[in-house]
Coordinates of C-alpha atoms in Angstrom, one line a residue:
M1 CA 87.2 68.3 58.2
I2 CA 83.7 69.8 58.8
R3 CA 82.7 72.4 56.0
V4 CA 80.7 75.2 57.6
A5 CA 78.5 77.8 55.9
M6 CA 77.9 81.1 57.6
L7 CA 74.3 81.9 57.4
S8 CA 73.7 85.6 57.7
K9 CA 75.9 88.4 59.3
W10 CA 72.7 90.2 60.8
H11 CA 73.6 89.5 64.5
V12 CA 76.3 91.4 66.3
H13 CA 78.0 88.1 67.3
A14 CA 78.3 86.7 63.7
K15 CA 81.9 88.1 63.4
D16 CA 82.8 86.4 66.8
Y17 CA 81.5 83.0 65.7
L18 CA 83.5 83.4 62.5
K19 CA 86.5 84.0 64.6
Q20 CA 85.7 81.0 66.7
A21 CA 85.2 78.8 63.7
L22 CA 88.4 79.8 62.0
H23 CA 90.4 78.9 65.2
I24 CA 89.0 75.4 65.4
P25 CA 91.2 73.0 63.4
D26 CA 88.3 70.8 62.5
I27 CA 86.3 73.6 60.8
E28 CA 86.6 74.9 57.1
V29 CA 84.4 77.9 56.3
T30 CA 83.4 77.3 52.7
L31 CA 80.3 79.6 52.0
V32 CA 78.3 82.7 53.0
W33 CA 74.6 83.0 52.6
D34 CA 72.7 86.2 53.8
E35 CA 69.1 87.3 53.6
N36 CA 70.7 90.7 52.7
K37 CA 72.5 90.1 49.4
D38 CA 74.8 93.2 49.7
R39 CA 75.9 92.4 53.2
G40 CA 76.5 88.8 52.3
E41 CA 78.5 89.5 49.3
A42 CA 80.7 91.8 51.2
W43 CA 81.3 89.4 54.0
A44 CA 82.0 86.5 51.4
R45 CA 84.7 88.8 49.9
E46 CA 86.2 89.6 53.3
I47 CA 86.4 85.9 54.2
G48 CA 87.5 84.7 50.7
V49 CA 84.6 82.2 50.0
P50 CA 81.8 82.1 47.6
F51 CA 78.4 83.8 48.3
E52 CA 75.1 82.0 47.6
P53 CA 71.9 84.1 47.5
D54 CA 69.6 81.1 47.6
L55 CA 69.4 79.2 50.8
N56 CA 68.3 75.8 49.3
K57 CA 71.1 76.0 46.8
A58 CA 73.6 76.9 49.5
L59 CA 72.6 73.7 51.4
T60 CA 72.5 71.5 48.3
E61 CA 74.9 72.7 45.7
H62 CA 77.9 73.6 47.8
P63 CA 80.3 71.6 50.0
V64 CA 78.5 72.2 53.4
D65 CA 78.3 69.8 56.3
A66 CA 77.1 72.3 58.9
V67 CA 75.9 75.9 59.4
V68 CA 76.2 78.8 61.8
I69 CA 73.0 80.8 61.9
D70 CA 73.1 84.4 62.7
T71 CA 69.8 85.6 61.0
P72 CA 67.2 87.8 62.5
T73 CA 65.5 85.7 65.4
N74 CA 62.1 85.6 63.5
M75 CA 63.9 83.6 60.7
H76 CA 65.5 81.0 62.9
K77 CA 62.7 78.5 62.6
E78 CA 62.5 78.6 58.9
V79 CA 66.3 78.5 58.3
I80 CA 66.9 75.8 61.1
L81 CA 64.2 73.6 59.6
T82 CA 65.6 74.0 56.2
A83 CA 69.1 73.1 57.4
A84 CA 67.8 70.1 59.2
K85 CA 65.9 68.9 56.2
H86 CA 69.2 68.9 54.1
K87 CA 71.1 67.1 57.0
K88 CA 73.3 69.9 58.1
H89 CA 74.4 70.3 61.7
I90 CA 73.3 73.5 63.3
F91 CA 74.9 76.1 65.5
T92 CA 72.7 79.0 66.2
E93 CA 72.6 82.3 68.2
K94 CA 70.1 82.5 71.1
V95 CA 67.2 82.4 71.4
L96 CA 66.1 79.3 69.4
S97 CA 62.7 80.6 68.8
F98 CA 59.9 82.9 70.1
D99 CA 57.7 80.1 71.6
I100 CA 57.9 76.7 73.0
N101 CA 55.9 75.1 70.3
D102 CA 58.3 76.3 67.7
C103 CA 61.1 74.8 69.9
E104 CA 59.4 71.4 69.9
E105 CA 59.0 71.5 66.2
I106 CA 62.8 72.3 65.7
F107 CA 63.9 69.5 68.3
K108 CA 61.8 67.0 66.3
A109 CA 63.2 67.8 62.9
V110 CA 66.8 67.7 64.3
E111 CA 66.1 64.4 65.9
E112 CA 64.5 62.9 62.7
N113 CA 67.4 64.1 60.5
H114 CA 70.1 62.9 62.9
V115 CA 71.9 66.3 63.1
Q116 CA 73.6 68.1 66.0
L117 CA 71.9 71.3 67.2
M118 CA 73.8 73.7 69.4
V119 CA 72.4 77.1 70.7
S120 CA 75.1 79.3 72.0
L121 CA 74.6 79.8 75.8
P122 CA 78.3 80.4 76.5
R123 CA 78.1 81.4 80.3
L124 CA 77.2 77.8 81.1
T125 CA 80.7 77.0 80.4
E126 CA 82.4 79.7 82.5
N127 CA 84.1 78.9 85.7
Y128 CA 82.1 81.3 87.9
Y129 CA 78.9 79.4 87.0
L130 CA 80.6 76.0 87.5
Y131 CA 81.7 77.2 91.0
A132 CA 78.1 78.5 91.9
Q133 CA 76.7 75.1 90.8
Q134 CA 79.5 73.2 92.7
A135 CA 78.8 75.1 95.9
L136 CA 75.1 74.6 95.5
D137 CA 75.5 70.8 94.8
E138 CA 77.8 70.3 97.8
G139 CA 75.2 71.8 100.2
L140 CA 77.3 74.8 101.1
L141 CA 74.2 77.0 100.7
G142 CA 71.7 74.7 102.2
R143 CA 68.3 75.1 100.5
L144 CA 68.4 77.7 97.7
T145 CA 66.1 80.5 98.5
S146 CA 66.8 83.2 96.0
V147 CA 68.9 83.9 92.8
R148 CA 69.7 87.2 91.4
C149 CA 71.5 87.8 88.1
R150 CA 72.1 91.0 86.3
F151 CA 73.7 91.5 82.9
A152 CA 73.5 94.9 81.3
H153 CA 75.3 97.4 79.0
N154 CA 74.9 100.8 77.5
G155 CA 74.2 99.6 73.9
A156 CA 71.1 102.0 73.6
V157 CA 72.5 105.0 75.2
P158 CA 72.8 107.9 72.7
T159 CA 76.1 109.5 72.0
N160 CA 77.3 112.2 69.6
E161 CA 78.8 109.5 67.3
N162 CA 75.8 107.1 67.7
P163 CA 72.5 108.9 68.3
N164 CA 70.8 105.5 69.0
G165 CA 73.6 103.9 70.8
W166 CA 76.3 101.6 69.5
L167 CA 74.0 98.7 69.0
P168 CA 72.7 98.3 65.3
S169 CA 69.4 99.8 64.7
H170 CA 68.0 96.5 63.6
F171 CA 68.4 95.3 67.2
F172 CA 65.4 97.3 68.0
D173 CA 63.1 95.8 65.3
A174 CA 60.3 94.2 67.2
E175 CA 59.2 91.9 64.4
R176 CA 62.7 90.6 63.6
C177 CA 64.0 90.5 67.3
G178 CA 60.9 89.5 69.1
G179 CA 61.7 92.0 71.9
G180 CA 64.7 94.0 73.1
A181 CA 67.0 93.8 76.1
F182 CA 65.3 90.9 77.8
I183 CA 65.1 88.5 74.9
D184 CA 68.7 89.3 73.8
L185 CA 71.0 90.2 76.8
G186 CA 68.6 88.9 79.4
A187 CA 69.0 85.4 78.0
H188 CA 72.2 85.0 80.1
P189 CA 70.4 85.7 83.5
I190 CA 67.6 83.5 82.4
Y191 CA 69.5 80.3 81.4
L192 CA 72.0 80.6 84.4
S193 CA 69.1 80.9 86.9
N194 CA 67.2 78.0 85.3
R195 CA 70.2 75.8 85.7
L196 CA 70.9 76.8 89.3
A197 CA 67.2 77.0 90.5
G198 CA 65.5 74.3 88.4
P199 CA 62.2 74.4 86.6
A200 CA 60.2 77.5 86.7
K201 CA 56.5 77.9 88.1
A202 CA 55.6 81.4 87.1
V203 CA 57.0 84.7 85.8
T204 CA 56.1 88.3 86.4
A205 CA 58.0 90.8 84.2
R206 CA 58.3 94.5 83.3
L207 CA 59.9 95.2 80.0
T208 CA 60.2 99.0 79.7
T209 CA 61.5 101.6 77.3
N210 CA 63.5 104.5 78.7
L211 CA 65.6 106.4 76.2
N212 CA 64.4 105.6 72.8
S213 CA 61.2 105.5 70.8
Y214 CA 61.6 102.0 69.8
Q215 CA 58.9 99.4 70.2
V216 CA 61.1 97.0 72.3
D217 CA 62.3 97.1 75.8
D218 CA 65.7 98.7 76.7
N219 CA 65.3 97.9 80.5
A220 CA 63.8 94.9 82.1
V221 CA 63.3 92.9 85.2
A222 CA 61.6 89.6 85.7
I223 CA 60.6 87.8 88.9
V224 CA 60.6 84.0 88.5
E225 CA 59.0 81.6 90.9
F226 CA 60.7 78.2 90.7
Q227 CA 59.1 74.9 91.5
S228 CA 61.6 74.5 94.3
G229 CA 60.2 77.5 96.1
A230 CA 63.2 79.8 95.2
L231 CA 62.7 83.2 93.8
G232 CA 64.7 84.6 90.9
M233 CA 65.4 88.2 90.1
L234 CA 66.5 88.5 86.6
E235 CA 67.8 92.1 85.4
T236 CA 69.0 93.5 82.2
S237 CA 69.4 96.6 80.4
F238 CA 70.6 98.3 77.1
V239 CA 70.8 101.8 79.0
S240 CA 73.2 101.0 81.9
S241 CA 76.8 102.3 81.8
G242 CA 79.4 100.6 83.9
S243 CA 77.1 97.9 85.2
P244 CA 79.0 94.7 86.2
F245 CA 77.9 91.2 85.6
Q246 CA 76.4 90.0 88.9
L247 CA 75.4 86.5 90.0
E248 CA 74.1 86.0 93.6
L249 CA 72.9 82.8 95.3
Y250 CA 71.2 83.0 98.7
G251 CA 70.4 79.8 100.7
T252 CA 69.5 78.8 104.3
E253 CA 73.2 77.9 105.1
G254 CA 75.2 80.4 103.0
T255 CA 75.7 82.8 100.0
V256 CA 77.6 83.0 96.9
M257 CA 78.4 86.4 95.4
I258 CA 80.0 86.8 91.9
E259 CA 80.7 90.3 90.3
D260 CA 82.4 89.9 87.0
N261 CA 85.2 87.4 87.7
Q262 CA 85.4 88.0 91.5
M263 CA 83.9 85.3 93.6
K264 CA 83.2 85.0 97.4
I265 CA 81.3 82.7 99.7
Q266 CA 80.2 82.5 103.2
S267 CA 78.7 79.3 104.6
N268 CA 77.8 77.7 107.9
K269 CA 79.2 74.5 106.4
L270 CA 82.7 75.9 106.0
K271 CA 85.4 76.0 108.9
E272 CA 86.3 79.6 107.9
K273 CA 83.8 82.2 109.1
G274 CA 82.8 85.3 107.2
W275 CA 83.5 85.9 103.4
I276 CA 86.2 83.9 101.8
T277 CA 87.6 83.8 98.4
P278 CA 87.2 80.2 97.1
T279 CA 90.2 78.5 95.7
N280 CA 88.6 75.3 94.4
I281 CA 87.3 77.0 91.2
P282 CA 86.6 74.5 88.4
E283 CA 88.2 74.8 85.1
P284 CA 86.0 76.3 82.3
L285 CA 84.3 73.8 79.9
P286 CA 84.9 74.0 76.1
M287 CA 82.9 76.8 74.5
P288 CA 79.6 75.9 72.8
M289 CA 81.0 75.7 69.3
E290 CA 83.8 73.5 70.5
Q291 CA 81.3 71.1 72.2
W292 CA 79.2 71.2 68.9
I293 CA 82.1 70.1 66.8
D294 CA 83.0 67.4 69.3
A295 CA 79.4 66.1 69.2
I296 CA 79.5 65.9 65.4
K297 CA 82.8 64.1 65.2
N298 CA 82.6 61.9 68.2
Q299 CA 79.0 61.6 69.2
T300 CA 79.6 63.1 72.5
Y301 CA 77.0 64.7 74.6
P302 CA 77.2 68.5 75.0
T303 CA 76.7 70.0 78.5
I304 CA 74.3 72.6 76.9
T305 CA 71.1 70.7 76.4
N306 CA 67.8 71.0 74.6
E307 CA 66.2 71.5 78.1
D308 CA 68.4 74.6 78.6
V309 CA 67.4 75.9 75.2
F310 CA 63.6 75.1 75.8
Q311 CA 63.5 76.7 79.3
L312 CA 65.1 79.9 78.0
T313 CA 62.3 80.3 75.4
Q314 CA 59.8 79.4 78.1
I315 CA 60.8 82.1 80.4
N316 CA 61.0 84.7 77.4
Q317 CA 57.6 83.8 76.3
A318 CA 56.2 84.0 79.8
A319 CA 57.8 87.3 80.5
A320 CA 56.6 88.9 77.2
L321 CA 53.0 87.8 78.0
S322 CA 53.3 89.0 81.6
H323 CA 54.3 92.5 80.4
Q324 CA 51.7 92.7 77.7
Q325 CA 48.8 91.5 79.9
N326 CA 50.1 93.1 83.2
R327 CA 49.9 89.8 85.1
R328 CA 51.6 86.9 86.7
V329 CA 52.0 84.1 84.0
T330 CA 52.2 80.4 85.0
I331 CA 54.4 78.0 83.0
S332 CA 51.7 75.5 82.9
S333 CA 49.4 77.9 81.1
L334 CA 52.1 78.1 78.3
N335 CA 52.2 74.4 78.0
E336 CA 48.5 74.2 77.7
S337 CA 48.3 76.8 74.8

């Protein structure tokens, strides 16, 4: 049995990860720590486990083998490095950190302390991504020329019940979050496009604020130039009602279009002409938390890798710099800084 401490309920997904943990037979949730004492105590009472206000004591004086981290993003590095130092396996919400240098420091600490790190990038396990990757790998699209991915919701749209939208107000705190819609919801288009198109060359982004006075973006678009020559159009928003998830791949020999869970393809490489609905859809992979537990127990290799995590931070860092300085940012310039 792997004894897990829940570290903070700050992120909106914390409750989801608790639910996942409670449904995995190999996990026992044994403790709550939170940077907000009142919130942490209430959550611990709800779960029926002790609350520990001191992070170091939580990791040294309680029965804990692993941690699930849902702190503010600006606390990720400190909390993850502390957990790694105490030999605790780590599952954390995206993004890992605000810049690639911190990613490297975290990876080094994880490796030196022989613990398993998993960052939750769940759409890399979904059947629609796996089908898009399969079609690309089988040559049905020829050479990939463009990727477009959009993921948006109305979390910042004011209503009578929620004048600032249904997202918690702390999701618009620039210091704690490091950004708004793009760094949070935009993570999904980023890591999906990175997987499909390969290493990035440059980023041009616009991260804008539409409906609120917050100092973070609620509507964003980034153009990514990939080393392969393909272009990526990554779109996200906190102010879009009814926007479906969309993933589109365009190539010299065909196109894949995915909207929510509906998939279609047309390809010069197929006997059927025009749009068809594919039937050879791969089965979804285990969710990130399941892969993390399997890696801890059986020393398996998760399909979500450090490279996925690093490239996610890389695009976020470049996009933020592009918007701030109103220019195209090359990935090589980040690596040199």
